[in-house]
Amino acid sequence: MTLRTSLFNQGIFENALKRFKWGSFLYFVILFLSVPFALLVEDASQLVERYALSMNVSPILMRGDYIGFPVIFAILVPTVVAALVFNNMHSAKQSVFVHSLPVDRKANYISNLLASFVLMAAPVVLNGAILMIMS
């Protein structure tokens, strides 16, 4: 019989999601408070006035007061998520543990990479859905 190995390990993927879901939730809260919540709290007359002005120049969400904070977090969050998910490369004890698992390096890397993409993309997609519902 030939040995079949997969490039994806469900256990490593779920473990990474379980360990770092708090970071994804925190990212969701920060994004929600910076854009959709700010739009909800803003006075309706100001919002209509801004919308009328933005029709001529740029969309309301691309204005400086709405876009600055999420752009900073779009740069910062992937760096932090990568440092957390791939912490086994920085710690000798975790490196020994991870390489003692019956999973090859490629499956470990791909599973952690997909988990980090899910952890970063889920808050952005949820906030985008909220903004679409609000519009």
XYZ file of C-alpha atoms in Angstrom:
135
model
C 0.000 0.000 0.000
C 1.128 3.482 -0.712
C 1.191 6.121 1.969
C -1.273 8.946 1.370
C -0.530 12.231 3.029
C -2.668 15.304 2.835
C -1.513 18.873 2.439
C -4.135 19.938 4.987
C -4.599 18.774 8.567
C -8.006 19.460 10.076
C -6.742 19.108 13.661
C -4.017 21.737 13.281
C -6.450 24.056 11.496
C -9.089 23.773 14.245
C -6.478 24.107 16.980
C -5.154 27.352 15.495
C -8.700 28.714 15.149
C -9.535 27.723 18.712
C -6.380 29.222 20.183
C -6.584 32.579 18.399
C -10.313 33.237 17.980
C -10.020 35.925 20.671
C -7.779 37.963 18.357
C -10.246 37.656 15.509
C -13.085 38.743 17.795
C -11.030 41.708 19.029
C -10.292 42.720 15.420
C -14.022 42.514 14.627
C -14.893 44.760 17.592
C -12.241 47.324 16.648
C -13.402 47.432 13.031
C -17.055 47.601 14.090
C -16.413 50.504 16.455
C -14.346 52.399 13.913
C -16.716 52.324 10.922
C -20.278 50.918 11.288
C -20.768 52.112 14.859
C -19.413 55.559 13.961
C -21.945 55.744 11.133
C -24.772 54.672 13.467
C -23.892 57.242 16.117
C -23.395 60.126 13.708
C -26.210 62.633 13.449
C -28.561 61.857 10.552
C -28.502 65.412 9.189
C -24.697 65.386 9.092
C -24.742 62.032 7.358
C -27.140 63.243 4.663
C -25.030 66.362 4.193
C -21.840 64.306 3.883
C -23.537 61.927 1.498
C -24.586 64.798 -0.746
C -21.043 66.169 -0.756
C -19.485 62.767 -1.305
C -21.579 62.037 -4.378
C -19.541 64.698 -6.157
C -16.116 63.825 -4.757
C -15.683 60.383 -3.187
C -17.685 57.697 -1.376
C -18.370 58.393 2.283
C -16.359 55.423 3.538
C -13.288 56.550 1.597
C -13.124 59.858 3.451
C -10.257 60.444 5.860
C -12.214 60.161 9.092
C -13.515 56.675 8.229
C -10.598 55.098 6.383
C -7.548 55.959 8.512
C -8.037 53.616 11.441
C -8.959 50.508 9.400
C -5.965 51.024 7.108
C -3.591 51.057 10.073
C -5.169 47.856 11.355
C -5.043 46.276 7.881
C -1.265 46.591 8.110
C -0.891 45.715 11.790
C -3.251 42.730 12.138
C -1.667 40.391 9.549
C 1.724 40.907 11.182
C 0.407 40.086 14.653
C -1.594 37.080 13.419
C 1.435 35.681 11.615
C 3.601 36.108 14.709
C 1.019 34.332 16.860
C 0.095 31.479 14.526
C 3.675 30.748 13.520
C 5.029 31.165 17.056
C 6.463 27.660 16.828
C 9.247 29.060 14.642
C 10.304 31.463 17.382
C 10.150 29.171 20.431
C 12.434 26.167 20.849
C 9.968 24.193 23.001
C 7.063 24.705 20.616
C 9.242 23.896 17.645
C 10.196 20.541 19.157
C 6.539 19.823 19.960
C 5.213 20.747 16.516
C 7.853 18.716 14.707
C 7.108 15.701 16.892
C 3.550 15.552 15.531
C 2.872 12.935 12.852
C 2.376 15.662 10.243
C 4.886 16.814 7.676
C 6.065 20.416 7.524
C 4.116 21.290 4.403
C 0.784 20.175 5.908
C 1.569 22.039 9.120
C 2.406 25.215 7.207
C -0.610 25.084 4.895
C -3.032 24.327 7.752
C -1.705 27.227 9.834
C -1.699 29.509 6.793
C -5.359 28.767 6.007
C -6.287 29.256 9.676
C -4.583 32.644 9.722
C -6.409 33.688 6.536
C -9.732 32.733 8.141
C -8.831 34.586 11.345
C -8.029 37.764 9.388
C -10.783 37.619 6.769
C -13.798 36.742 8.936
C -13.985 40.103 10.797
C -13.572 42.065 7.568
C -16.302 40.077 5.803
C -18.686 40.404 8.776
C -18.158 44.167 8.992
C -18.611 44.434 5.236
C -21.905 42.566 5.533
C -23.006 44.929 8.314
C -22.125 47.944 6.153
C -24.039 46.480 3.212
C -27.103 45.945 5.410
C -26.790 49.500 6.730
C -26.653 50.973 3.251
